[in-house]
Short mmCIF file of C-alpha atoms and ligand atoms in Angstrom, two decimals:
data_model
loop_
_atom_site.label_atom_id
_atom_site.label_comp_id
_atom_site.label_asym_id
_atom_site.label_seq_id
_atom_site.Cartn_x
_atom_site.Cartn_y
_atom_site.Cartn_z
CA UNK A 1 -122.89 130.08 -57.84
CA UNK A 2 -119.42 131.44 -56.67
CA UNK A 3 -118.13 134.55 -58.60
CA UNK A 4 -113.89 135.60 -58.81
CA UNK A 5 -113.96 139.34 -58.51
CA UNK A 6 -111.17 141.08 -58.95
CA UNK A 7 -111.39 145.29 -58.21
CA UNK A 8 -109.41 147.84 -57.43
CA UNK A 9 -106.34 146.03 -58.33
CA UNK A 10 -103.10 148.40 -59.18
CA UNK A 11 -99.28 147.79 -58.98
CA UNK A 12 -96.55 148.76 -59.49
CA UNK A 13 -92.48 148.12 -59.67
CA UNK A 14 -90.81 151.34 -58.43
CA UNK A 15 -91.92 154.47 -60.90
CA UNK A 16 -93.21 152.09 -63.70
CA UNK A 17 -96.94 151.38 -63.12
CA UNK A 18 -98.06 147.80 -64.38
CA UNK A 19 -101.83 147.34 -63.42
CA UNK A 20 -103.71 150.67 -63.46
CA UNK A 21 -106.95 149.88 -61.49
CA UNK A 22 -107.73 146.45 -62.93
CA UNK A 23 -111.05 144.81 -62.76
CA UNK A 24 -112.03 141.44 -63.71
CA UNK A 25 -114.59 138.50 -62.77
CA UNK A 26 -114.59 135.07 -63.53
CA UNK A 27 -117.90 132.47 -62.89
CA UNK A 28 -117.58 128.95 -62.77
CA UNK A 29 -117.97 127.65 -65.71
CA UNK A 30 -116.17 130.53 -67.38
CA UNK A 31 -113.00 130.50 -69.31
CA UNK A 32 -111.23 133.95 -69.52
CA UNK A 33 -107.91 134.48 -72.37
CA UNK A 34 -105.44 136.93 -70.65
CA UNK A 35 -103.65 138.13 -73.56
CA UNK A 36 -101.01 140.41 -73.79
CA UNK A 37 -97.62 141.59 -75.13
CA UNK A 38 -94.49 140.14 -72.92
CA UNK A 39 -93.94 142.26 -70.13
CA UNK A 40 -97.61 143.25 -70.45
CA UNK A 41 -98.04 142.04 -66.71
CA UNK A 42 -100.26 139.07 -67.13
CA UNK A 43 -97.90 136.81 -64.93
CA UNK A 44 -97.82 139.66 -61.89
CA UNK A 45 -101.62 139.82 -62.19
CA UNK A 46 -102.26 136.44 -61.77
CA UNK A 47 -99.71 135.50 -58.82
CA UNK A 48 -101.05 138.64 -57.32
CA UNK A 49 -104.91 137.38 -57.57
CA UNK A 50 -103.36 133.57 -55.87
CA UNK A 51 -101.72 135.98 -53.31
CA UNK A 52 -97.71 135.18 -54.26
CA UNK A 53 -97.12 138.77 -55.39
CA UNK A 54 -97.53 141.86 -53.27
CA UNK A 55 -100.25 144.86 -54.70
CA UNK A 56 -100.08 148.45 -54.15
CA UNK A 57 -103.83 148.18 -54.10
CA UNK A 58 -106.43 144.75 -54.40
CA UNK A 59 -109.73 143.70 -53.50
CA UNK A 60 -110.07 140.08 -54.55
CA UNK A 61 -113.26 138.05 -53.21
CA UNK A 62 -114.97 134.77 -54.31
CA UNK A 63 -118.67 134.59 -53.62
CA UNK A 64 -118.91 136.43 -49.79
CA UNK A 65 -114.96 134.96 -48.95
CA UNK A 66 -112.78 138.14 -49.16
CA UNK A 67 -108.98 136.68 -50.22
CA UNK A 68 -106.25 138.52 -48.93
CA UNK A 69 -103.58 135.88 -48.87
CA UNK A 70 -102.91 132.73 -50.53
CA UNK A 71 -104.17 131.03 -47.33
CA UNK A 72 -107.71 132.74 -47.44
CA UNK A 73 -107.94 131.98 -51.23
CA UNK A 74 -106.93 127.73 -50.10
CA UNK A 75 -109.92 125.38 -51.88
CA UNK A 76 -110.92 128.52 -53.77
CA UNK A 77 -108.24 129.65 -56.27
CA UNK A 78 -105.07 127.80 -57.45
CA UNK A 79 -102.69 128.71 -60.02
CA UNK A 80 -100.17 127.18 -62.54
CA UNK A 81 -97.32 129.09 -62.33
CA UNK A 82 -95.05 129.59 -65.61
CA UNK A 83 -92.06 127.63 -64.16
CA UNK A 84 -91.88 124.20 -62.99
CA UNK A 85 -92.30 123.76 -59.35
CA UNK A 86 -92.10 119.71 -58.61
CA UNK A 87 -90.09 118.74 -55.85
CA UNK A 88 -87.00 116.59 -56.83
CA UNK A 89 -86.43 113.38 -55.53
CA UNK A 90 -90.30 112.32 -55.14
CA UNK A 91 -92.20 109.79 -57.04
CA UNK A 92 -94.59 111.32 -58.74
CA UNK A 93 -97.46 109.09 -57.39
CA UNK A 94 -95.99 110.33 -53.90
CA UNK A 95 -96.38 113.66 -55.40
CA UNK A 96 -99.90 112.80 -56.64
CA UNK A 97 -100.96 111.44 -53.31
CA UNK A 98 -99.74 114.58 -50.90
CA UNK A 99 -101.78 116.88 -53.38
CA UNK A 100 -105.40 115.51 -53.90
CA UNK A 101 -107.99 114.14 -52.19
CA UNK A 102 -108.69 109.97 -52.99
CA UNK A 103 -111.25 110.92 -55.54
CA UNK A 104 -109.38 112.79 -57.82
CA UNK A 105 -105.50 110.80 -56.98
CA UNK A 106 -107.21 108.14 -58.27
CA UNK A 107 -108.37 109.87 -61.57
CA UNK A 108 -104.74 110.45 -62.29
CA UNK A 109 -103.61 107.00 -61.34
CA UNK A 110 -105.68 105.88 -63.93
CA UNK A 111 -104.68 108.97 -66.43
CA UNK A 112 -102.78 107.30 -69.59
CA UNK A 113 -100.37 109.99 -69.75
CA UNK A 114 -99.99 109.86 -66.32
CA UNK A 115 -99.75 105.92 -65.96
CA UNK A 116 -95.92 105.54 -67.42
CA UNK A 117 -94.58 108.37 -64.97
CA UNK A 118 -96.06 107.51 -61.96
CA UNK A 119 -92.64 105.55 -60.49
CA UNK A 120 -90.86 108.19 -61.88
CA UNK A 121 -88.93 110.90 -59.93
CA UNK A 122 -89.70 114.53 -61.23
CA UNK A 123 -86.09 115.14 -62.57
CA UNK A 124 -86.11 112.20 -64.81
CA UNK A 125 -89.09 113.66 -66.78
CA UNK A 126 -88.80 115.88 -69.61
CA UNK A 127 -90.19 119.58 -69.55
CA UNK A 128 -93.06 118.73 -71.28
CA UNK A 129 -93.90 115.41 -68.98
CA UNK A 130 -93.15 117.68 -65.76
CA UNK A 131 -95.56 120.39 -67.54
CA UNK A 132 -98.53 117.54 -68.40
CA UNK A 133 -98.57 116.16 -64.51
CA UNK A 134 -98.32 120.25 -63.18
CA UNK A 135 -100.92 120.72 -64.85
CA UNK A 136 -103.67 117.82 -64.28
CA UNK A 137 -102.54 118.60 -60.26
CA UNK A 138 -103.68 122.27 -61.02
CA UNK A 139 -106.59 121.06 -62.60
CA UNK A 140 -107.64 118.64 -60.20
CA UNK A 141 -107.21 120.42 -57.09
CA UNK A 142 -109.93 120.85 -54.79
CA UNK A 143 -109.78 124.98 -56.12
CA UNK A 144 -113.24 126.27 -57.70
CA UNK A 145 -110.81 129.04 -59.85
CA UNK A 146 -107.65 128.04 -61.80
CA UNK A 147 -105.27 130.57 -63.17
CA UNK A 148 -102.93 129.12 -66.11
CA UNK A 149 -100.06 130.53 -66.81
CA UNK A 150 -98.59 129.56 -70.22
CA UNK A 151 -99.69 126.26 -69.74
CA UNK A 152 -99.04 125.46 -73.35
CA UNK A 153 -95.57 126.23 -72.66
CA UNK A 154 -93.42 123.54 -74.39
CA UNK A 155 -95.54 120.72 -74.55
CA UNK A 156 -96.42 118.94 -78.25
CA UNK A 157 -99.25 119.13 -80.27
CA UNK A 158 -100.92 116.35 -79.51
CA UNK A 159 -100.30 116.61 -75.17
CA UNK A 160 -101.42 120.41 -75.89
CA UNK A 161 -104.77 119.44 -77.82
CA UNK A 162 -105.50 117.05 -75.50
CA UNK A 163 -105.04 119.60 -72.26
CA UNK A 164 -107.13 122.28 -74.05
CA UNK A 165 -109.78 119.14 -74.38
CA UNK A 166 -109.39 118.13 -70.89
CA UNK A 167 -109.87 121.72 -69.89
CA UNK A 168 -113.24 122.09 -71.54
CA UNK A 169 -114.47 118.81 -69.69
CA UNK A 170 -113.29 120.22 -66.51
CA UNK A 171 -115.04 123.67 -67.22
CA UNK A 172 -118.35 123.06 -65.88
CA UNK A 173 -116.98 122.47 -62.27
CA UNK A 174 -114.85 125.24 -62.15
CA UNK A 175 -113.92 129.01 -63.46
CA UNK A 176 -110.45 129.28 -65.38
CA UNK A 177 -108.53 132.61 -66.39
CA UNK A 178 -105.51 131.43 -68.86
CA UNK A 179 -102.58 132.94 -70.62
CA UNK A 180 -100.45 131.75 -72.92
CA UNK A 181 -98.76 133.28 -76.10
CA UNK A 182 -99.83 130.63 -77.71
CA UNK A 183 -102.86 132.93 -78.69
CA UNK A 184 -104.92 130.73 -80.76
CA UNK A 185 -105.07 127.96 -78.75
CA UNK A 186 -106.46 130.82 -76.04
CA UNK A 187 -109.01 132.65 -78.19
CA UNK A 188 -109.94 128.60 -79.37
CA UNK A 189 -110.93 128.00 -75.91
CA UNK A 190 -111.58 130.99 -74.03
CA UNK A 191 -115.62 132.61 -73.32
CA UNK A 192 -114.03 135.85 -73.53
CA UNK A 193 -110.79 137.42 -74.01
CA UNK A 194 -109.62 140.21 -71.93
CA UNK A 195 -105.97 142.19 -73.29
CA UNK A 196 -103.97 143.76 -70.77
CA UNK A 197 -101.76 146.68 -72.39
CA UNK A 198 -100.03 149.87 -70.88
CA UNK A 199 -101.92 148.71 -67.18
CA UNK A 200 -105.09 148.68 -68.52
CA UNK A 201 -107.28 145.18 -68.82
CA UNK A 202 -110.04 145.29 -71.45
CA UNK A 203 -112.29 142.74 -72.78
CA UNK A 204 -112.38 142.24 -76.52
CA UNK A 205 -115.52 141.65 -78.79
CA UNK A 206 -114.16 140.08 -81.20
CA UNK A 207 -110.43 138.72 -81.64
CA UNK A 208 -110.16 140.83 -85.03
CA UNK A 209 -109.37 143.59 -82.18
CA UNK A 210 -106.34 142.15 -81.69
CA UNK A 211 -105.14 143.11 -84.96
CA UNK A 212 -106.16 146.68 -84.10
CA UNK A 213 -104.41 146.43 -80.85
CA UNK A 214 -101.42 145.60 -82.41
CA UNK A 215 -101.04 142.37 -80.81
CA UNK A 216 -100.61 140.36 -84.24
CA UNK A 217 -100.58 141.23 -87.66
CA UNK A 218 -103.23 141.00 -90.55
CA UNK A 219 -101.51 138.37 -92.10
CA UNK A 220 -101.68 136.20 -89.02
CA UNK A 221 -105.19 136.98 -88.30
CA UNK A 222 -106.18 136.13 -91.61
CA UNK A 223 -104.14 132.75 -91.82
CA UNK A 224 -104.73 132.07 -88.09
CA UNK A 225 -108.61 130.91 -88.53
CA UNK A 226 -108.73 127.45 -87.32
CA UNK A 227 -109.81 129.15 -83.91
CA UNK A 228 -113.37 130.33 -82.81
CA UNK A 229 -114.27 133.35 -82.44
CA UNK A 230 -114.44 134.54 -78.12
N1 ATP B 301 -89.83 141.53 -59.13
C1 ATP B 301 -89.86 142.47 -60.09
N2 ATP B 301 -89.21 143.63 -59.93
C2 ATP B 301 -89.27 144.60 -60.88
N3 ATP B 301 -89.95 144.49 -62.03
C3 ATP B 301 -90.61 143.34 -62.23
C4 ATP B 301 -90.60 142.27 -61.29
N4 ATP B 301 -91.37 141.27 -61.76
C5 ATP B 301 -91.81 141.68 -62.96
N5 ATP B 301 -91.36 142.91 -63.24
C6 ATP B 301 -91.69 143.71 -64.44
O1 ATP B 301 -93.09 143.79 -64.52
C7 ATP B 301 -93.50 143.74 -65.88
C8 ATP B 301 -94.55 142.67 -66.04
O2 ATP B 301 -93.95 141.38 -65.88
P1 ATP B 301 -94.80 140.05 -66.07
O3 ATP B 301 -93.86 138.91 -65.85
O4 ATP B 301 -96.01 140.13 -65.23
O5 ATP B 301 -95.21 140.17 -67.60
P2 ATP B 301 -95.91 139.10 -68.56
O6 ATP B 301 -97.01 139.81 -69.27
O7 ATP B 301 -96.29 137.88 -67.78
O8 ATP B 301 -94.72 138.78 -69.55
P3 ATP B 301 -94.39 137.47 -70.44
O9 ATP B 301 -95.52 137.35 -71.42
O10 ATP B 301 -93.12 137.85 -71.11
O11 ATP B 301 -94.28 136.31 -69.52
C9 ATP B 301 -92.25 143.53 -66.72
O12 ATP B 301 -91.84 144.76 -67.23
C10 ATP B 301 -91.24 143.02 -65.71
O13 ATP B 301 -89.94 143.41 -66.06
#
């Protein structure tokens, strides 16, 4: 079974360091929370690991495959990034079609979200319809590792439960490492949760932690327990 590992990964913008030596591995069938404050990093970590964003220092591999660039990690690692990034002017089944492979363009074709956009061009859809279609074309890529980036990110309740559902279906194919600050839904569905702060990635032991950390307060921990524990 194919393992993400991620070693020896440092960066930084000018003087101010952002990832200090970073390690991290994700198996398929894995789903790893990246959690941490806004400007934490999370976003330059995981366009770094897809090979968008430069490093001062990386060694990224999956299995034997060492990934240097985004076209060594192609069919191996994908990535949602936090802003849209549809074309304009396509039909989203065109869109659909130049993505996937038959097998899985013809699992959103027959998606009931999916169904009533399909004709559609990109900027007649809402945010959250552009986000929903993004995201099942992340998910169903032919990639065995998906990074999310705030995938939650301004989509309703019921679209957002039914991603984090469609996720866990999906898991057993593939490895995911997600961040959103949207934190319950993350520790909800995440193995583990790993909290990036001052550079430094750590994986918690229990999300009480984050309290500790600082990340959120008693009072939201303790009123915040409709999610499982990582
Ligand atoms: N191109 C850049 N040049 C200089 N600094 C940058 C650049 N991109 C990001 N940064 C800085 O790097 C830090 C980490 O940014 P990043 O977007 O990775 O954080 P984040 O944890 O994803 O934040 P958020 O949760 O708010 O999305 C921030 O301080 C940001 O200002």
């Amino acid at each position: 079974m194919n393992i993400l590992h991620i070693d020896s990964l440092t960066k930084s913008y000018g003087d101010k360091i952002i990832l200090s030596d970073i390690f991290l591995s994700c198996g398929i069938g894995q789903i790893k929370g990246l959690i941490g404050r806004n400007g934490s990093g999370k976003s330059t970590l995981l366009k770094i690991v897809f090979g968008t964003e430069s490093a001062n220092t990386k060694f990224i591999r999956v299995g034997e495959k060492i990934v240097r660039n985004v076209t060594d990690g192609r069919g191996l690692i994908n990535y949602l990034p936090q802003d849209h990034f549809l074309p304009n002017n396509v039909k989203i089944k065109t869109i659909i079609n130049l993505f996937l492979d038959k097998e899985n363009r013809e699992v959103l074709f027959a998606n009931e979200h999916l169904k009533p956009l399909l004709n559609k061009k990109n900027q007649e859809l809402s945010g959250g319809e552009r986000r929903i279609i993004e995201i099942l074309l992340i998910i169903h890529s032919n990639a065995q590792f998906v990074l999310l980036d705030e995938p939650f990110n301004g989509v309703s309740p019921i679209i957002r439960d039914y991603i984090i559902e469609y996720i866990k279906k999906r898991k057993s194919s593939k490895g995911f490492i997600i961040t959103d600050h949207d934190f319950e839904n993350v520790i909800g569905l995440a193995d583990k949760i790993i909290f990036l702060d001052n550079g430094y990635l750590r994986e918690l032991k229990d999300k009480k932690e984050l309290v500790e950390l600082g990340y959120i307060k008693k009072t939201t921990y303790n009123t915040g327990n409709r999610c499982a524990s990582p």
